[in-house]
Coordinates of C-alpha atoms in Angstrom, one line a residue:
M1 CA 50.5 -3.9 -36.7
A2 CA 52.0 -5.3 -39.6
M3 CA 56.4 -3.5 -40.5
S4 CA 56.9 -2.6 -44.0
L5 CA 58.3 -4.1 -46.6
F6 CA 60.5 -1.2 -47.2
D7 CA 61.6 2.2 -46.2
L8 CA 60.2 5.5 -48.6
P9 CA 62.4 8.1 -48.9
P10 CA 61.9 10.7 -46.7
I11 CA 59.0 13.8 -48.7
P12 CA 61.5 16.9 -47.7
D13 CA 59.6 20.2 -45.6
I14 CA 59.5 23.0 -47.0
P15 CA 61.6 25.6 -44.5
V16 CA 59.4 28.3 -43.2
L17 CA 61.6 31.9 -42.7
G18 CA 61.5 32.6 -39.2
E19 CA 61.1 29.5 -38.0
G20 CA 63.6 25.9 -36.9
E21 CA 60.6 23.8 -38.2
G22 CA 59.6 23.1 -41.8
Y23 CA 56.5 22.5 -43.6
P24 CA 55.8 19.5 -44.3
V25 CA 54.1 18.6 -47.9
R26 CA 50.9 16.8 -47.8
R27 CA 49.8 17.6 -51.5
I28 CA 49.9 19.5 -54.2
F29 CA 48.1 21.2 -56.7
C30 CA 48.2 23.1 -60.1
V31 CA 46.0 25.7 -61.6
G32 CA 46.2 25.6 -65.4
R33 CA 46.7 28.9 -68.2
N34 CA 46.1 31.6 -65.0
Y35 CA 47.5 34.9 -66.4
A36 CA 45.6 35.5 -70.3
A37 CA 48.8 35.5 -72.0
H38 CA 49.9 31.7 -71.1
A39 CA 46.9 30.3 -72.4
A40 CA 47.8 32.6 -75.2
E41 CA 50.5 31.0 -76.0
M42 CA 49.4 28.2 -75.2
G43 CA 46.4 28.0 -77.9
Y44 CA 43.7 28.7 -75.9
E45 CA 42.0 31.8 -74.6
V46 CA 41.7 31.6 -70.3
D47 CA 38.4 30.7 -68.6
R48 CA 37.1 33.4 -66.5
E49 CA 34.5 31.7 -64.9
S50 CA 36.2 28.6 -63.6
P51 CA 40.0 27.0 -62.3
F52 CA 41.2 24.3 -63.1
Y53 CA 43.9 22.1 -61.8
F54 CA 45.8 18.9 -62.0
T55 CA 48.3 18.2 -59.7
K56 CA 52.3 17.2 -58.3
S57 CA 53.0 14.2 -56.3
P58 CA 55.2 15.7 -53.8
A59 CA 57.5 12.4 -53.6
N60 CA 58.3 14.9 -57.1
M61 CA 59.2 18.4 -54.4
V62 CA 62.5 19.6 -54.2
L63 CA 64.2 22.4 -52.6
T64 CA 65.4 25.4 -54.6
G65 CA 69.3 25.0 -55.0
A66 CA 68.9 21.8 -56.2
A67 CA 70.5 20.3 -59.8
T68 CA 68.7 18.2 -61.4
P69 CA 68.7 15.9 -64.3
Y70 CA 67.6 16.9 -67.4
P71 CA 63.9 14.1 -67.6
G72 CA 64.0 10.5 -69.6
G73 CA 61.7 10.8 -72.4
T74 CA 61.2 14.7 -73.3
E75 CA 62.9 16.9 -76.4
D76 CA 60.9 19.8 -75.1
Y77 CA 61.6 20.5 -71.2
H78 CA 60.2 23.3 -69.5
F79 CA 60.0 26.2 -67.1
E80 CA 57.4 27.9 -65.0
I81 CA 57.5 30.1 -62.5
E82 CA 54.8 30.3 -59.9
L83 CA 52.7 32.2 -56.8
A84 CA 52.7 28.7 -54.1
V85 CA 50.4 28.7 -51.4
A86 CA 50.7 27.4 -48.7
M87 CA 46.7 26.1 -46.4
G88 CA 47.4 26.4 -42.8
A89 CA 44.0 26.1 -42.0
E90 CA 41.8 22.9 -43.1
V91 CA 38.6 24.5 -45.0
F92 CA 36.0 22.9 -47.1
Q93 CA 33.0 24.2 -49.2
C94 CA 35.0 27.9 -47.4
T95 CA 34.0 31.5 -49.3
P96 CA 36.9 33.4 -50.0
E97 CA 36.8 35.3 -47.0
E98 CA 38.0 32.0 -45.7
G99 CA 40.3 30.6 -47.5
A100 CA 42.7 33.6 -47.5
A101 CA 41.7 33.3 -43.9
A102 CA 43.5 30.3 -44.2
V103 CA 46.6 30.1 -46.0
Y104 CA 50.1 30.1 -43.3
G105 CA 52.6 31.3 -46.1
Y106 CA 53.9 31.8 -49.9
C107 CA 56.9 30.6 -52.0
A108 CA 58.2 30.9 -54.7
A109 CA 58.2 27.4 -57.4
L110 CA 58.8 26.3 -60.8
D111 CA 56.2 23.4 -62.7
M112 CA 59.0 22.0 -64.9
T113 CA 57.7 20.7 -67.9
R114 CA 57.9 18.1 -70.7
R115 CA 56.2 20.0 -72.8
D116 CA 55.9 17.9 -75.8
L117 CA 54.2 14.7 -73.9
Q118 CA 51.6 17.8 -72.5
I119 CA 50.9 18.5 -75.4
R120 CA 50.9 15.3 -77.1
E121 CA 48.9 13.7 -74.4
R122 CA 46.3 17.5 -74.0
T123 CA 46.4 16.4 -78.7
K124 CA 44.4 12.7 -77.3
L125 CA 42.9 14.3 -75.0
R126 CA 44.5 12.3 -72.0
P127 CA 45.5 13.8 -68.8
W128 CA 49.2 15.6 -67.9
S129 CA 50.3 12.9 -66.0
L130 CA 53.8 12.8 -67.9
G131 CA 54.0 16.1 -68.7
K132 CA 53.3 17.3 -65.2
D133 CA 54.3 15.0 -62.8
V134 CA 57.9 15.1 -63.5
E135 CA 60.6 13.6 -61.1
Q136 CA 62.1 17.0 -59.1
S137 CA 59.6 18.8 -61.1
A138 CA 58.4 20.6 -58.3
V139 CA 60.5 23.2 -56.4
F140 CA 60.1 25.2 -53.9
A141 CA 61.9 27.8 -52.7
P142 CA 61.5 29.0 -48.4
I143 CA 58.2 30.1 -47.3
T144 CA 57.5 33.3 -46.2
K145 CA 54.2 33.9 -43.7
A146 CA 51.0 34.7 -44.4
A147 CA 50.9 37.9 -42.1
D148 CA 54.4 39.4 -44.0
F149 CA 53.1 38.9 -47.4
T150 CA 50.2 39.5 -49.2
P151 CA 49.2 39.3 -52.8
G152 CA 49.0 42.3 -55.0
A153 CA 50.9 43.5 -57.8
Q154 CA 54.7 42.2 -56.5
R155 CA 56.5 42.0 -59.5
I156 CA 56.8 37.5 -60.5
W157 CA 60.0 36.7 -63.1
L158 CA 63.0 33.9 -64.4
D159 CA 65.9 34.3 -65.6
Q160 CA 67.6 31.6 -67.4
N161 CA 71.3 32.3 -67.8
G162 CA 71.3 35.3 -66.4
E163 CA 68.6 36.7 -69.0
T164 CA 65.2 38.0 -68.0
K165 CA 62.5 35.0 -69.8
Q166 CA 59.2 35.3 -68.2
D167 CA 58.4 38.4 -66.0
S168 CA 54.9 39.8 -64.8
T169 CA 53.6 40.7 -62.0
L170 CA 50.9 39.0 -60.0
D171 CA 47.5 41.0 -60.3
L172 CA 47.2 39.5 -64.2
L173 CA 45.8 36.0 -62.3
V174 CA 42.4 35.5 -63.8
H175 CA 41.5 33.4 -60.5
K176 CA 43.0 35.4 -57.1
V177 CA 44.4 32.6 -54.0
P178 CA 41.2 33.9 -52.6
E179 CA 39.0 32.4 -54.9
I180 CA 41.0 28.9 -55.5
I181 CA 40.8 28.4 -52.2
A182 CA 37.0 28.6 -52.9
H183 CA 37.1 26.9 -55.2
L184 CA 38.8 23.7 -54.8
S185 CA 37.0 23.4 -51.4
T186 CA 34.3 22.5 -52.9
F187 CA 36.4 19.1 -54.4
Y188 CA 38.5 18.6 -51.2
H189 CA 38.6 19.7 -47.5
L190 CA 42.0 21.2 -48.0
R191 CA 44.5 20.2 -44.8
P192 CA 47.5 22.3 -43.7
G193 CA 49.8 20.8 -45.7
D194 CA 48.6 21.0 -49.0
L195 CA 49.8 23.4 -51.5
I196 CA 48.5 25.4 -54.4
M197 CA 50.5 26.5 -56.8
T198 CA 48.8 28.9 -59.1
G199 CA 49.9 29.4 -62.5
T200 CA 52.8 30.7 -64.9
P201 CA 53.0 33.8 -67.0
E202 CA 53.9 33.6 -70.1
N203 CA 56.9 33.0 -71.7
V204 CA 57.6 30.1 -70.8
G205 CA 60.7 28.0 -72.1
P206 CA 62.5 25.4 -72.9
V207 CA 66.0 24.6 -70.7
Q208 CA 69.2 22.8 -71.6
P209 CA 71.9 20.5 -70.0
G210 CA 74.1 23.6 -68.1
D211 CA 71.2 25.4 -67.8
V212 CA 70.6 27.7 -64.6
L213 CA 67.7 29.0 -63.4
E214 CA 67.4 32.0 -61.0
A215 CA 63.6 33.7 -60.3
G216 CA 61.2 34.7 -57.8
V217 CA 58.2 36.8 -56.3
E218 CA 58.9 39.8 -54.9
G219 CA 58.8 40.0 -51.2
L220 CA 59.4 36.5 -51.6
S221 CA 62.9 34.5 -51.3
P222 CA 64.5 33.6 -54.3
I223 CA 65.0 29.6 -56.4
S224 CA 67.1 28.8 -58.4
L225 CA 67.6 25.3 -60.1
T226 CA 70.1 23.4 -62.1
I227 CA 70.0 22.0 -64.2
T228 CA 72.5 18.6 -65.5
E229 CA 72.8 15.5 -67.7
M230 CA 70.2 13.0 -68.6
A231 CA 71.1 10.8 -65.0

């Protein structure tokens, strides 16, 4: 086997509560506009027929407690708190029940977004990659195993510099976790290492250097992020 020309930086494993080994990340799928109120604030009526997706690169993930620089190319960098689902078994073209049984665990996550670029590209009917797949923009808290957490009506929230900005409940997810997995599995063989970020509630908003975000999902480990000056 040929030697590599250079070494790639390692992708961090996500810690798992109660385990000495971390959860390695293979792919990150994200569900768009999965709370009706958030879809409305973005200028859309939520699509209740089927979810839609975008992706983030595992190379762009960091763990809770990170301090990340304000990214280049934007003047409108936004926070989004989400419930993330970690797959623990392979499924393809599965039922919702099979999808639920394949979940390894859950964690809180932040989908940081260059909103101005997302809207600009969306207006031109182009992909959202510049807005969504931003360096250090996928932030994850430790994973709680599925045996210890079942999504229901738990609170999902985000504070910016101590002021509550997002405050909702998981039962307002339009497409629930089992249905998301079943639908996504019609397009991909989902496997361990695949993460699904399930969408954010309303009241997303901009950050500035110096801001501290503290957020979470009731029953899961909280998440925090500090925004620093542009590097």
